[in-house]
mmCIF file of C-alpha atoms and ligand atoms in Angstrom:
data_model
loop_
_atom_site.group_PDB
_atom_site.id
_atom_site.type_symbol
_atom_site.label_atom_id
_atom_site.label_comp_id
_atom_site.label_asym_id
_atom_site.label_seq_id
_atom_site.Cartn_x
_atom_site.Cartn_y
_atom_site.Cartn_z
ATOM 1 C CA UNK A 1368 -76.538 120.795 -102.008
ATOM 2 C CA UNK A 1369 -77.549 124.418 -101.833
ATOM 3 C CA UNK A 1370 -81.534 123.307 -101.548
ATOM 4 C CA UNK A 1371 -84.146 123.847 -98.741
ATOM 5 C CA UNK A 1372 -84.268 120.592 -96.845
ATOM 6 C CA UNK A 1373 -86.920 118.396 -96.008
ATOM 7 C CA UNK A 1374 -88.019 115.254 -94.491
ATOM 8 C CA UNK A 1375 -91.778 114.482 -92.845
ATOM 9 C CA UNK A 1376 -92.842 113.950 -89.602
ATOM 10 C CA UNK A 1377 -93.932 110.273 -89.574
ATOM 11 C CA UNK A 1378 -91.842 109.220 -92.418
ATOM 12 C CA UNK A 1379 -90.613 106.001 -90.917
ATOM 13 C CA UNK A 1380 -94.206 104.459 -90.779
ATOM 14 C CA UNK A 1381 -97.145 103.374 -92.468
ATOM 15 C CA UNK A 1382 -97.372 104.806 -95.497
ATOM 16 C CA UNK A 1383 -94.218 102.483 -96.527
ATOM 17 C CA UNK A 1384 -95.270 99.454 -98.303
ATOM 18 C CA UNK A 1385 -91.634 98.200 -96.428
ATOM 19 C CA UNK A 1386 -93.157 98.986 -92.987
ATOM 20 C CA UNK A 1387 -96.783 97.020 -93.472
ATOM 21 C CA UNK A 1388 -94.462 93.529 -94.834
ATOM 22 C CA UNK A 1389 -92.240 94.167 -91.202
ATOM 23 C CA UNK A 1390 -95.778 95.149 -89.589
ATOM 24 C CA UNK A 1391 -97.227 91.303 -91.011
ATOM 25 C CA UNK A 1392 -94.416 90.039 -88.685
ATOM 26 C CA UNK A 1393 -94.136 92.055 -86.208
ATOM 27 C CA UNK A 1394 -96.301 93.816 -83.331
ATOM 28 C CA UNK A 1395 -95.341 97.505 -82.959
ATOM 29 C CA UNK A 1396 -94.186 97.195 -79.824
ATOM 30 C CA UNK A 1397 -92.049 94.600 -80.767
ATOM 31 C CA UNK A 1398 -90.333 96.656 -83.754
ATOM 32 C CA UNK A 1399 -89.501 99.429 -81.668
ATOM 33 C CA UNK A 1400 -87.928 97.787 -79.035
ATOM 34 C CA UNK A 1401 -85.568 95.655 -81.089
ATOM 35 C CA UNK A 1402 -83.066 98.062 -82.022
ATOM 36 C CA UNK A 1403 -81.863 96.308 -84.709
ATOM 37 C CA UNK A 1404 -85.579 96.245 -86.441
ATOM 38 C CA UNK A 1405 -85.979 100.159 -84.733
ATOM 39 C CA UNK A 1406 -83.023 101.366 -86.707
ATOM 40 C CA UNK A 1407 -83.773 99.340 -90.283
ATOM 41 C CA UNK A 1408 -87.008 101.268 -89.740
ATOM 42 C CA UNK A 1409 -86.077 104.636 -89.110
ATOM 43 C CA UNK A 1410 -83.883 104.652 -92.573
ATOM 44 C CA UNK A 1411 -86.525 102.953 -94.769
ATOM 45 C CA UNK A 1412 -87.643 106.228 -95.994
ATOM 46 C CA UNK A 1413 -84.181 107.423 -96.980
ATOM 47 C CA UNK A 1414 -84.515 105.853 -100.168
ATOM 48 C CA UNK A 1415 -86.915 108.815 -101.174
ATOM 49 C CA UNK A 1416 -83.999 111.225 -100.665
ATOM 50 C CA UNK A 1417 -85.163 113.114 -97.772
ATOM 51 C CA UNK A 1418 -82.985 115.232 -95.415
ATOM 52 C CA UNK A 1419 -82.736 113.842 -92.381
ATOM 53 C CA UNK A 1420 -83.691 109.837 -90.453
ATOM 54 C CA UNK A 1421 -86.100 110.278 -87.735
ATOM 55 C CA UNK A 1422 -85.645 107.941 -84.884
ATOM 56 C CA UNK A 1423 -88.364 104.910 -84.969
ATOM 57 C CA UNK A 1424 -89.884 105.159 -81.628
ATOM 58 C CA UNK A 1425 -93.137 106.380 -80.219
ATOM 59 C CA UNK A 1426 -93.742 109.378 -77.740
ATOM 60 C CA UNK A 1427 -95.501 106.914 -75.392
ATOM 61 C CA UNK A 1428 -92.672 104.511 -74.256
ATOM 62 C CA UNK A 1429 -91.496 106.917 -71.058
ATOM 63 C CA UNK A 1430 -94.839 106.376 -69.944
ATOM 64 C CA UNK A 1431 -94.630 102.374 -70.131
ATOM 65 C CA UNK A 1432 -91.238 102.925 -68.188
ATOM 66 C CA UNK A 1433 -92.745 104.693 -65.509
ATOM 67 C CA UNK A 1434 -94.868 101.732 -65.244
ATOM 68 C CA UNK A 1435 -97.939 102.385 -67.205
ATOM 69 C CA UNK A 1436 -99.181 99.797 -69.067
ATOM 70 C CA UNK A 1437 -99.244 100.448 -73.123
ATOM 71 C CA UNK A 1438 -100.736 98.481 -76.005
ATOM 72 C CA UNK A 1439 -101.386 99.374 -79.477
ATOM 73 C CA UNK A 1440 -104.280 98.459 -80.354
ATOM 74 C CA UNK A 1441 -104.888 97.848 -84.361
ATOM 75 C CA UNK A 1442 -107.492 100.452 -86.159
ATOM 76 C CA UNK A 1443 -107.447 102.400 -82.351
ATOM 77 C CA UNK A 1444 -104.079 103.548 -81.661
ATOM 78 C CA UNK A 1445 -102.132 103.239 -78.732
ATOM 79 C CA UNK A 1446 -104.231 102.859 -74.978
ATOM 80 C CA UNK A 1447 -102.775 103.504 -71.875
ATOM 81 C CA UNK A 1448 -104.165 101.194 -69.075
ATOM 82 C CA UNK A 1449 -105.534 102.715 -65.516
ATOM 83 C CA UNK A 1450 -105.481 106.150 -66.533
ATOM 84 C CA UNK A 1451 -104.171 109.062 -64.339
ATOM 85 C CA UNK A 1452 -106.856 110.825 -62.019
ATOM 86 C CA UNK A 1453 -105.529 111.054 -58.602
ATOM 87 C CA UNK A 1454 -102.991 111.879 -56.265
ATOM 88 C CA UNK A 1455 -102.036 107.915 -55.805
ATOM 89 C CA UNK A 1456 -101.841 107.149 -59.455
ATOM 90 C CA UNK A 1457 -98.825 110.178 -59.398
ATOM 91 C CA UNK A 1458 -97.263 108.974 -56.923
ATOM 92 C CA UNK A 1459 -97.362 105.269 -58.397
ATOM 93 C CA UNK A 1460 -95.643 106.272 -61.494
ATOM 94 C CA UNK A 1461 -91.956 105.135 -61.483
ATOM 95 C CA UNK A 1462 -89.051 107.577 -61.829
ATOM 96 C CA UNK A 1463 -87.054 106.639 -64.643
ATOM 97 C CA UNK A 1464 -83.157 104.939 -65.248
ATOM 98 C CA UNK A 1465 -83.524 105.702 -69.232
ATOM 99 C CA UNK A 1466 -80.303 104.231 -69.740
ATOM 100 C CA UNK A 1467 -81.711 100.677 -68.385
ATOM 101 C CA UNK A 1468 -85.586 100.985 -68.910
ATOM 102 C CA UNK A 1469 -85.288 103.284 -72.551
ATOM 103 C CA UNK A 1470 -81.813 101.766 -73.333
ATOM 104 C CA UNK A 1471 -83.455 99.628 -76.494
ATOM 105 C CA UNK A 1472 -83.690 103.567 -77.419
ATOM 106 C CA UNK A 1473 -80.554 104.584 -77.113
ATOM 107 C CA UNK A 1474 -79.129 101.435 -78.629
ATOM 108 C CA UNK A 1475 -81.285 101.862 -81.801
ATOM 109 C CA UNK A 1476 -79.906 105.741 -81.951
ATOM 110 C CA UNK A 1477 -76.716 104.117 -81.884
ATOM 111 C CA UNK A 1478 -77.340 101.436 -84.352
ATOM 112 C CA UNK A 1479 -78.794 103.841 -86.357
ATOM 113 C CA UNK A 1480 -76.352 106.321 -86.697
ATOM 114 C CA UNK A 1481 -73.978 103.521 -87.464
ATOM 115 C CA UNK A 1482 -75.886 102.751 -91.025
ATOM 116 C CA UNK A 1483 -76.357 106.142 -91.810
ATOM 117 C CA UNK A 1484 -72.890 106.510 -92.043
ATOM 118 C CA UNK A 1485 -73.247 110.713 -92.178
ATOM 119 C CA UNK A 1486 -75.684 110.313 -95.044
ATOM 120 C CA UNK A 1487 -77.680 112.573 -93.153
ATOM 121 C CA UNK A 1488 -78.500 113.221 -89.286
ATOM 122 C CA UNK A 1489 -80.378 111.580 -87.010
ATOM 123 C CA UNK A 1490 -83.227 113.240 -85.092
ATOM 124 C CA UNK A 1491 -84.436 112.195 -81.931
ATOM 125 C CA UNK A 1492 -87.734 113.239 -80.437
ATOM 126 C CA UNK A 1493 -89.966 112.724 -77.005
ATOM 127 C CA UNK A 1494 -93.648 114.013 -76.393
ATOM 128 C CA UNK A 1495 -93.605 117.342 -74.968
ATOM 129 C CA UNK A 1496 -95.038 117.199 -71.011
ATOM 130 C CA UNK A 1497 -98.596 118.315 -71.653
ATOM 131 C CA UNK A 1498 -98.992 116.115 -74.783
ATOM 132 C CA UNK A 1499 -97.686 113.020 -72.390
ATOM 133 C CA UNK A 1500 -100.025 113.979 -69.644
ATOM 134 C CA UNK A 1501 -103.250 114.186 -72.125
ATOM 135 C CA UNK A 1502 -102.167 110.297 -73.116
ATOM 136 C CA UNK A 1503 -101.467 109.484 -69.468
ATOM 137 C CA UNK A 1504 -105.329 110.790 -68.204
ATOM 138 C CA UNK A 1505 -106.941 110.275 -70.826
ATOM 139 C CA UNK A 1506 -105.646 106.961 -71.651
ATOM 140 C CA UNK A 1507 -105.282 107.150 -75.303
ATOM 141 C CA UNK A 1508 -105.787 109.988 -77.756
ATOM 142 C CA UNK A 1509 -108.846 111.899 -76.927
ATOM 143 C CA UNK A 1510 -111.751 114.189 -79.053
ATOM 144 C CA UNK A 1511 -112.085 116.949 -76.355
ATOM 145 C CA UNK A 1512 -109.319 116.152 -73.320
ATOM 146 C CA UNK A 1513 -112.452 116.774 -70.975
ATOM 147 C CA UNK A 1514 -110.165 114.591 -68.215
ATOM 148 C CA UNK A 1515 -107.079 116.537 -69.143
ATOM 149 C CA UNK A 1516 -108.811 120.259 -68.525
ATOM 150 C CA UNK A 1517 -110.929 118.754 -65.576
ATOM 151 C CA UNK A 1518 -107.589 117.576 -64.021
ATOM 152 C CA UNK A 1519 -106.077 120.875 -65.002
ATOM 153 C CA UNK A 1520 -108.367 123.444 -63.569
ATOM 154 C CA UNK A 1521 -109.892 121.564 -61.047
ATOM 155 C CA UNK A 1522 -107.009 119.811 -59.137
ATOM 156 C CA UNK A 1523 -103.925 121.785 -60.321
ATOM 157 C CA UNK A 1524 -101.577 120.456 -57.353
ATOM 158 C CA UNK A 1525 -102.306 117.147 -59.362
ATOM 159 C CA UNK A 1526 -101.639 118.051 -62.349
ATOM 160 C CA UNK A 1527 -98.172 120.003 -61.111
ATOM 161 C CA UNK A 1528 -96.823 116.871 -59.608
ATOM 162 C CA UNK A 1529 -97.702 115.266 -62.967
ATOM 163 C CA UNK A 1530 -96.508 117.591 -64.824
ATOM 164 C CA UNK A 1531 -93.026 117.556 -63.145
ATOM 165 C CA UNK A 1532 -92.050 114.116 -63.161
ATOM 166 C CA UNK A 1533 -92.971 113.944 -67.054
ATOM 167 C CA UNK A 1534 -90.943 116.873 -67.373
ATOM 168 C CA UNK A 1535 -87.731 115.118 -65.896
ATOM 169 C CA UNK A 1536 -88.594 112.182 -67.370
ATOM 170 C CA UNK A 1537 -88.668 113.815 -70.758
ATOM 171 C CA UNK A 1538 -85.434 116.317 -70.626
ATOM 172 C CA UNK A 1539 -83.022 112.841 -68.961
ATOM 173 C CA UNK A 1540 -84.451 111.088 -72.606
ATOM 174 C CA UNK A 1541 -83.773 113.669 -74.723
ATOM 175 C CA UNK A 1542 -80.366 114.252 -73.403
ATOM 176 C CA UNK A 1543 -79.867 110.687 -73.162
ATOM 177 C CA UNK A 1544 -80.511 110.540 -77.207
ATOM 178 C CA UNK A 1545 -78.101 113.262 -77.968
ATOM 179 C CA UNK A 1546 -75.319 111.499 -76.271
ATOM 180 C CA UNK A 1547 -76.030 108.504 -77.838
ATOM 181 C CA UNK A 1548 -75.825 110.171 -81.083
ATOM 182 C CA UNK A 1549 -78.916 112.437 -81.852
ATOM 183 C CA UNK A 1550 -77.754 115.290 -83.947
ATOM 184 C CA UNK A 1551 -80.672 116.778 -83.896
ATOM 185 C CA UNK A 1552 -84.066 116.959 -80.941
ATOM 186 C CA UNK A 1553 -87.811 117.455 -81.871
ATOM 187 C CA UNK A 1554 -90.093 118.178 -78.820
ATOM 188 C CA UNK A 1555 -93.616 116.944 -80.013
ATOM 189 C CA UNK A 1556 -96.301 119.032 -78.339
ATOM 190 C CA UNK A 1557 -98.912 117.259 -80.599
ATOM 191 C CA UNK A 1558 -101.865 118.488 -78.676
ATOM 192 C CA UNK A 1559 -101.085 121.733 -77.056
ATOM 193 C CA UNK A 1560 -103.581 123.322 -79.280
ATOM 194 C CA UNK A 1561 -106.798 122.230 -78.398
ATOM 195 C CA UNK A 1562 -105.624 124.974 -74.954
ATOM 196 C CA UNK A 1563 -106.545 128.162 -74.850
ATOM 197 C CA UNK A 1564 -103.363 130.980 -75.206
ATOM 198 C CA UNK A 1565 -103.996 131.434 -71.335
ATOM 199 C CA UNK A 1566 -103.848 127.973 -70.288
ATOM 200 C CA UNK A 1567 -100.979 127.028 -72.587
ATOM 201 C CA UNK A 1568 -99.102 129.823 -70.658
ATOM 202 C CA UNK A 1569 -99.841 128.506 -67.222
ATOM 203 C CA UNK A 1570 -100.295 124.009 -67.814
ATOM 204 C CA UNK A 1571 -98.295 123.938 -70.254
ATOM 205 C CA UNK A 1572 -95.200 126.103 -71.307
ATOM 206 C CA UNK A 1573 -93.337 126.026 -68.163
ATOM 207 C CA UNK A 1574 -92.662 122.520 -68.568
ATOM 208 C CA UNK A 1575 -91.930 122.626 -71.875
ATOM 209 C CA UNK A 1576 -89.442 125.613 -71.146
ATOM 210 C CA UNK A 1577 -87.683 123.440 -68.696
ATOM 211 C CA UNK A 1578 -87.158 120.649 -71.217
ATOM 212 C CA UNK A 1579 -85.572 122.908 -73.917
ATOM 213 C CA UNK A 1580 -83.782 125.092 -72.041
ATOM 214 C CA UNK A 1581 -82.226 121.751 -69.948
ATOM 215 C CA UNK A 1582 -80.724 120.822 -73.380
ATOM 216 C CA UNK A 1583 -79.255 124.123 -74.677
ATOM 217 C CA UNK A 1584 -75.800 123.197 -73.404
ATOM 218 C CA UNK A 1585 -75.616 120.327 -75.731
ATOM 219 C CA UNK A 1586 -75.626 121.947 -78.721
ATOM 220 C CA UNK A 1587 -77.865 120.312 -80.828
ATOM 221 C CA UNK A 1588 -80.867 122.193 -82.849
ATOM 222 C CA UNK A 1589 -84.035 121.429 -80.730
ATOM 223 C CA UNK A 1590 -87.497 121.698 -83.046
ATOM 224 C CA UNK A 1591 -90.366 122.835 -81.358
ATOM 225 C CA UNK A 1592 -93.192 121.134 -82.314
ATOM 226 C CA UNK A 1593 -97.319 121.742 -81.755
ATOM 227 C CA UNK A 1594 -100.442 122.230 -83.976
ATOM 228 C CA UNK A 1595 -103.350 124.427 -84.396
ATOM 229 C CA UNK A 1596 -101.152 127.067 -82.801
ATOM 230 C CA UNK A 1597 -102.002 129.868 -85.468
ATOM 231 C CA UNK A 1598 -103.543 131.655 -81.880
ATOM 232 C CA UNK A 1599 -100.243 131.219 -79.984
ATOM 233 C CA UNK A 1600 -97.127 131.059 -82.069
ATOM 234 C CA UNK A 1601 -95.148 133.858 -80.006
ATOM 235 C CA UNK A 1602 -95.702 131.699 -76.507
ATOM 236 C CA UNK A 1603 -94.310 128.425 -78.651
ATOM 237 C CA UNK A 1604 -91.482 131.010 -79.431
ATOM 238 C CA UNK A 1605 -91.378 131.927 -75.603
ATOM 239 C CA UNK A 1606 -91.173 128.098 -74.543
ATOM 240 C CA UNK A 1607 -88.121 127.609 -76.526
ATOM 241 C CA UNK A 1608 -86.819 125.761 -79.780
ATOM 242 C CA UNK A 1609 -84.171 126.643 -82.067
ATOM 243 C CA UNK A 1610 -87.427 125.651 -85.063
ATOM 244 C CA UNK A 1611 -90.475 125.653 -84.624
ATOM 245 C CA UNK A 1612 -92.774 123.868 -86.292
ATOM 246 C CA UNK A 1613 -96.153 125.169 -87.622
ATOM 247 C CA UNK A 1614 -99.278 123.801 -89.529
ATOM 248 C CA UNK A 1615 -100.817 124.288 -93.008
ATOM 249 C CA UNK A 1616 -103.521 126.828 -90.768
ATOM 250 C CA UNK A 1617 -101.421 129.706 -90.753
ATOM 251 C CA UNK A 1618 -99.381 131.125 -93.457
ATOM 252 C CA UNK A 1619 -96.034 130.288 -93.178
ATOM 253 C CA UNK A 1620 -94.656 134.709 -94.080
ATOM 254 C CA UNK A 1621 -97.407 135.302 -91.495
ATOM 255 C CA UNK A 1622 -96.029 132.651 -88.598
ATOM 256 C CA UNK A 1623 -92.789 133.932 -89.555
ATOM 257 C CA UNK A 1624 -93.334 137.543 -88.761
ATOM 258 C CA UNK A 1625 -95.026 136.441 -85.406
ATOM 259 C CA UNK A 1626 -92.232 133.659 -83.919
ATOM 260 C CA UNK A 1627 -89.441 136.235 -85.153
ATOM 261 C CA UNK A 1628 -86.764 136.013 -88.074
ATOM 262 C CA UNK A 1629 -84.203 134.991 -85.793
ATOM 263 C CA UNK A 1630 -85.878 131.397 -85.629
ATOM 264 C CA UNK A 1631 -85.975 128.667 -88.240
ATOM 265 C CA UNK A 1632 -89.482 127.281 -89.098
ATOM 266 C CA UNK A 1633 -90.772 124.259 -90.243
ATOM 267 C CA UNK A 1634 -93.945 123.335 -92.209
ATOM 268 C CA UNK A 1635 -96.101 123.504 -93.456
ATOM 269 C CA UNK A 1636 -97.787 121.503 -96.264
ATOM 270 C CA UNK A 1637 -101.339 120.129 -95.369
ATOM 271 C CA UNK A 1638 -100.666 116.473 -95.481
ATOM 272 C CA UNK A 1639 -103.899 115.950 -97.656
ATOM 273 C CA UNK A 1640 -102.373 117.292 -100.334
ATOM 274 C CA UNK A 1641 -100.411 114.443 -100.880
ATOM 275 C CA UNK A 1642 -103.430 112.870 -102.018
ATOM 276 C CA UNK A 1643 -104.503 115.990 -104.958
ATOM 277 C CA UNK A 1644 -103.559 115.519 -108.353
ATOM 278 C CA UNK A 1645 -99.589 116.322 -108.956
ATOM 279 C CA UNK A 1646 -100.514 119.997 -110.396
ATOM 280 C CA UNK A 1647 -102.398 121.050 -107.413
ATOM 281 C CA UNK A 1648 -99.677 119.437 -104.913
ATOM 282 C CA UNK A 1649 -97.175 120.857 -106.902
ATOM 283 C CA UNK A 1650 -99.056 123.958 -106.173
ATOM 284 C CA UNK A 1651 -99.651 123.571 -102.563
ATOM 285 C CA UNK A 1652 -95.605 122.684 -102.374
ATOM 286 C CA UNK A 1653 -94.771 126.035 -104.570
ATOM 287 C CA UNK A 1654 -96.796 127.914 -102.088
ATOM 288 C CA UNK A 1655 -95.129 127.144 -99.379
ATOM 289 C CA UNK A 1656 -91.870 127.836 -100.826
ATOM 290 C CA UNK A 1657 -92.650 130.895 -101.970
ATOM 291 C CA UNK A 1658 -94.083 132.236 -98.585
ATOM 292 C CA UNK A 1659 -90.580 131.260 -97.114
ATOM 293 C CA UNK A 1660 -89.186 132.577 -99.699
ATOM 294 C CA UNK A 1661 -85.288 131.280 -99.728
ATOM 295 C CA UNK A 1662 -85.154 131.961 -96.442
ATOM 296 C CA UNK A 1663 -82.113 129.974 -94.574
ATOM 297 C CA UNK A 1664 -83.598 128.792 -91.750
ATOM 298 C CA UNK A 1665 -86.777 127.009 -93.638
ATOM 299 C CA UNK A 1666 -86.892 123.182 -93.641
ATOM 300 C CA UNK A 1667 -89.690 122.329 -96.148
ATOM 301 C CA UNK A 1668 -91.988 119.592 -94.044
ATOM 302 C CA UNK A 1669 -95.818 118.746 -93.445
ATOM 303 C CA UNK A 1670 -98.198 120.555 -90.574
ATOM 304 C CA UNK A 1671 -98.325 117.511 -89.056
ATOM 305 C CA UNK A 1672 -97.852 113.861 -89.537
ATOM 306 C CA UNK A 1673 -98.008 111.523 -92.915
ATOM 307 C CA UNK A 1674 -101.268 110.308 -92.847
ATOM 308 C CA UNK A 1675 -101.025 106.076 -93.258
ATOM 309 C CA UNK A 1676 -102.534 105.740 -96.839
ATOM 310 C CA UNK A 1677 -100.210 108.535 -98.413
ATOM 311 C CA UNK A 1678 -99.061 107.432 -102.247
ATOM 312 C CA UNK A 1679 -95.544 106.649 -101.683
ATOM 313 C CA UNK A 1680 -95.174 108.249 -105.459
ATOM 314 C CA UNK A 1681 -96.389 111.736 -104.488
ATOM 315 C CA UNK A 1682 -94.160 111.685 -101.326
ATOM 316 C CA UNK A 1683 -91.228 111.052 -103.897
ATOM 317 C CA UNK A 1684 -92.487 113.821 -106.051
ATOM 318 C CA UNK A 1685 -92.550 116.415 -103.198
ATOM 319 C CA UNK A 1686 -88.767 115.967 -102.273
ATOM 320 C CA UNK A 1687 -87.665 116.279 -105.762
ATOM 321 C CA UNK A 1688 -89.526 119.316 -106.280
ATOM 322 C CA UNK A 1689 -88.317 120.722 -103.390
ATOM 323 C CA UNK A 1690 -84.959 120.008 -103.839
ATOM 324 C CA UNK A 1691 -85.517 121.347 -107.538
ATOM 325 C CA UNK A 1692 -86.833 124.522 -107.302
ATOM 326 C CA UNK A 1693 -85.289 125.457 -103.862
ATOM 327 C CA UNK A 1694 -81.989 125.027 -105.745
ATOM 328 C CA UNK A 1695 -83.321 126.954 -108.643
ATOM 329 C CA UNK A 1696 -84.224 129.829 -106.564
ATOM 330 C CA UNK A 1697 -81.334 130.081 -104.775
ATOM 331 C CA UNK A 1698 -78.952 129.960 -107.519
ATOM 332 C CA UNK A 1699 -80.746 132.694 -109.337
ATOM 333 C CA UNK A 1700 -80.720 134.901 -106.394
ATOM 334 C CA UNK A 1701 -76.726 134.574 -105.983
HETATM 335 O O1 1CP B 871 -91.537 108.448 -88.784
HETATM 336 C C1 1CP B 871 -92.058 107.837 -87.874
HETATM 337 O O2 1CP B 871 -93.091 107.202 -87.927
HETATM 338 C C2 1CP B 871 -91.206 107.918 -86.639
HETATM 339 C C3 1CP B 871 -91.679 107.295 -85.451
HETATM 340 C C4 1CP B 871 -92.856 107.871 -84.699
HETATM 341 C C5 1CP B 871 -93.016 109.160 -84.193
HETATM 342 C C6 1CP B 871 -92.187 110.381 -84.448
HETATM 343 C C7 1CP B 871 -93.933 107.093 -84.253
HETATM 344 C C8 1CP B 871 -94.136 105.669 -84.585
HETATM 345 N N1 1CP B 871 -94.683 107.844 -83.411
HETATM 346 C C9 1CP B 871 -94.163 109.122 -83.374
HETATM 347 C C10 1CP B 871 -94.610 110.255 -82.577
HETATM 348 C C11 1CP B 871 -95.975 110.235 -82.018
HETATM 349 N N2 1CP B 871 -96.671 109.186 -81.486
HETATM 350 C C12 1CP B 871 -96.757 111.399 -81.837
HETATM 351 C C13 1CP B 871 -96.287 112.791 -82.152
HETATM 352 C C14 1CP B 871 -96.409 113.100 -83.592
HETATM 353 C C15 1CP B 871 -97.762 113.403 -84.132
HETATM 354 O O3 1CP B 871 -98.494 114.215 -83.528
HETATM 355 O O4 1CP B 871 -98.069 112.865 -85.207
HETATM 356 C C16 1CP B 871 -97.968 111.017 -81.254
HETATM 357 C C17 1CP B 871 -99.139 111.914 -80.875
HETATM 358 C C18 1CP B 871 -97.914 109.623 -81.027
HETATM 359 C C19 1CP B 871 -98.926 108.767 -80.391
HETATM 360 C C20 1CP B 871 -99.347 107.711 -81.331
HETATM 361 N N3 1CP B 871 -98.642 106.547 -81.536
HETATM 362 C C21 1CP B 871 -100.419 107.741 -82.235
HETATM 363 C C22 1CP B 871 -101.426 108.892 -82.388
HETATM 364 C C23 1CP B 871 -102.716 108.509 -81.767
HETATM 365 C C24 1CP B 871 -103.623 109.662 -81.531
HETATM 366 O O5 1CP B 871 -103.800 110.036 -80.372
HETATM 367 O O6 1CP B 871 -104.163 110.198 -82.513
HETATM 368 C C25 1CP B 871 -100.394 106.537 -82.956
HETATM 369 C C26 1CP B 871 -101.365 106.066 -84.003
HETATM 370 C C27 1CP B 871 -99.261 105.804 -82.505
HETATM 371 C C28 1CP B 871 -98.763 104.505 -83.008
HETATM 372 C C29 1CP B 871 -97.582 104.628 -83.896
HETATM 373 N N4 1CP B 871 -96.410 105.264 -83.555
HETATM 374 C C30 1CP B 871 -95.524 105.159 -84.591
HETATM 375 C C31 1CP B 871 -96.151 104.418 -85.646
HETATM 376 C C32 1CP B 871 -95.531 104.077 -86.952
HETATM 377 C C33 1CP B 871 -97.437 104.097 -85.201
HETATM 378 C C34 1CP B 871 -98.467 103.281 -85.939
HETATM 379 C C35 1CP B 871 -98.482 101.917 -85.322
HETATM 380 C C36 1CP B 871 -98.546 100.809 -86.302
HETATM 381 O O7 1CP B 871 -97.573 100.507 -86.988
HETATM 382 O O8 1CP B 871 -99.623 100.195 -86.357
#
């Protein structure tokens, strides 16, 4: 189909009335590492006609392999157990055998891509090394990443040695995916924009440089992923992606003009708009559209995740109209 496609980060969960009936039964952790359950998951949301699957998984399982402890806790999100703040808490993390200790991963990729059947591709993902490291000091998400920066600026041997060993971690997973089957690699940076330009440059985007650039030989797309990055899109650019993704706080021509036309984008609908009346989403989705204007390299998406209580009805009504007027558009341009 000659449309602009899309798909939305977070697709697989909550918002899916299919998801809360396995969630009655099942803990998260529990869904995610029976591949079986993992893979049903991760095409649930296929049945709304979206573009691509998006491997059920969470960005925080490489840190329970390298021996941290993880629980997700109901109405707090996930919390990481004796947080990172020393030299000896480095050192104590584990290096990673994905293929045994993430191998429930690579099995649901496989699985996955099995019932798919080349419906549509499979994306993998992993947390980007700074995002990873916020989780790991912090120990769960965080307002201000006070720990994080302290860490940062005031032991940066520390956070170097961190950084490194999430950064091998990360690129072995994400190459481990592809060759299980991942046609397709999103890097999610989630956080890197609560840095300043300046510290992105120096904590940050070497690391994530090293993952994407470790996985050009496989040829798969690699999606770049960060918010609240209106201040830094051209050092996303530098650290690498074939897409990059951007939020609903920059306009999309205007994120275009700074990452380069050479580089597909994807965005960026403000995922509260999926709770507006259909005329104003419809004009929120229209916007975007027309600011990429038929471009090729545009896959239609939100800024950031699905938020949990999302109407499963307007999610349906955005990938129609997308697929609807993209099509339109193109075909009268021909
Ligand atoms: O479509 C999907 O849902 C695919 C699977 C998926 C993905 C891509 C999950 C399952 N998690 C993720 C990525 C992820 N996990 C990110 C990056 C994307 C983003 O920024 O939205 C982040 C930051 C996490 C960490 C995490 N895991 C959070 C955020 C907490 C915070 O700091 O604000 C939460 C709430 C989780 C738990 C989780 N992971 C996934 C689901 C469906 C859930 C909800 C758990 C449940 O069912 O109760």
């Amino acid at each position: 189909m000659d449309a602009t496609p899309v798909w939305f980060m977070r697709q697989a969960g909550r918002f899916l009335p299919e998801y809360r009936q396995l969630r009655e039964r099942y803990a998260m952790l529990e869904l995610v590492q029976t591949p079986e359950l993992a893979a049903e998951v991760t095409l649930l949301p296929m049945r709304l006609g979206v573009d691509a699957a998006i491997l059920f998984a969470d960005i925080l399982l490489p840190l329970q392999a390298m021996g941290m402890d993880l629980a997700f806790v109901s109405g707090q999100g996930p919390v990481l157990g004796h947080p990172v703040q020393d030299a000896e808490d480095v050192a104590r993390l584990r290096p990673v055998d994905v293929e045994t200790e993430l191998g429930y991963v690579l099995e649901t990729v496989h699985t996955a891509r099995q019932m798919l059947a080349g419906t549509a591709p499979l994306i993998g993902f992993a947390g980007a090394p700074f995002t990873l490291a916020s989780y790991a000091i912090e120990g769960g998400g965080s307002r201000h990443y006070l720990r994080t920066k302290q860490l940062m600026h005031g032991r940066p041997e520390i956070w170097q040695a961190l950084l490194d060993r999430l950064t091998d971690v990360t690129l072995a997973y994400l190459r481990a995916q592809v060759q299980a089957g991942a046609q397709a690699v999103q890097l999610f940076d989630s956080w890197a924009g609560t840095l300043s330009p300046a510290d992105y440059r120096q904590f940050a985007l070497p690391y994530s440089r090293r993952v994407l650039s470790g996985l050009s030989d496989l040829g798969v797309p690699r999606i770049h992923f960060a918010t609240g990055t209106a201040g830094m899109l051209p050092l996303l650019r530098e650290a690498g992606g074939d897409v990059i993704s951007v939020d609903w706080r920059v306009d999309l021509r205007r994120a275009w003009d700074q990452i380069g036309h050479d580089v597909a984008i994807q965005g960026n609908l403000d995922p509260a708009l999926l709770f507006v009346p259909q005329n104003a989403l419809a004009q929120g989705v229209r916007h975007v559209l027309a600011q990429a204007d038929g471009r090729p390299g545009h896959i239609f998406n939100l800024g950031h995740g699905i938020l949990p209580e999302t109407p499963v009805g307007n999610v349906q009504f955005v990938v129609d109209l997308v697929h609807r007027e993209s099509a339109k558009a193109k075909g009268e341009q021909l």
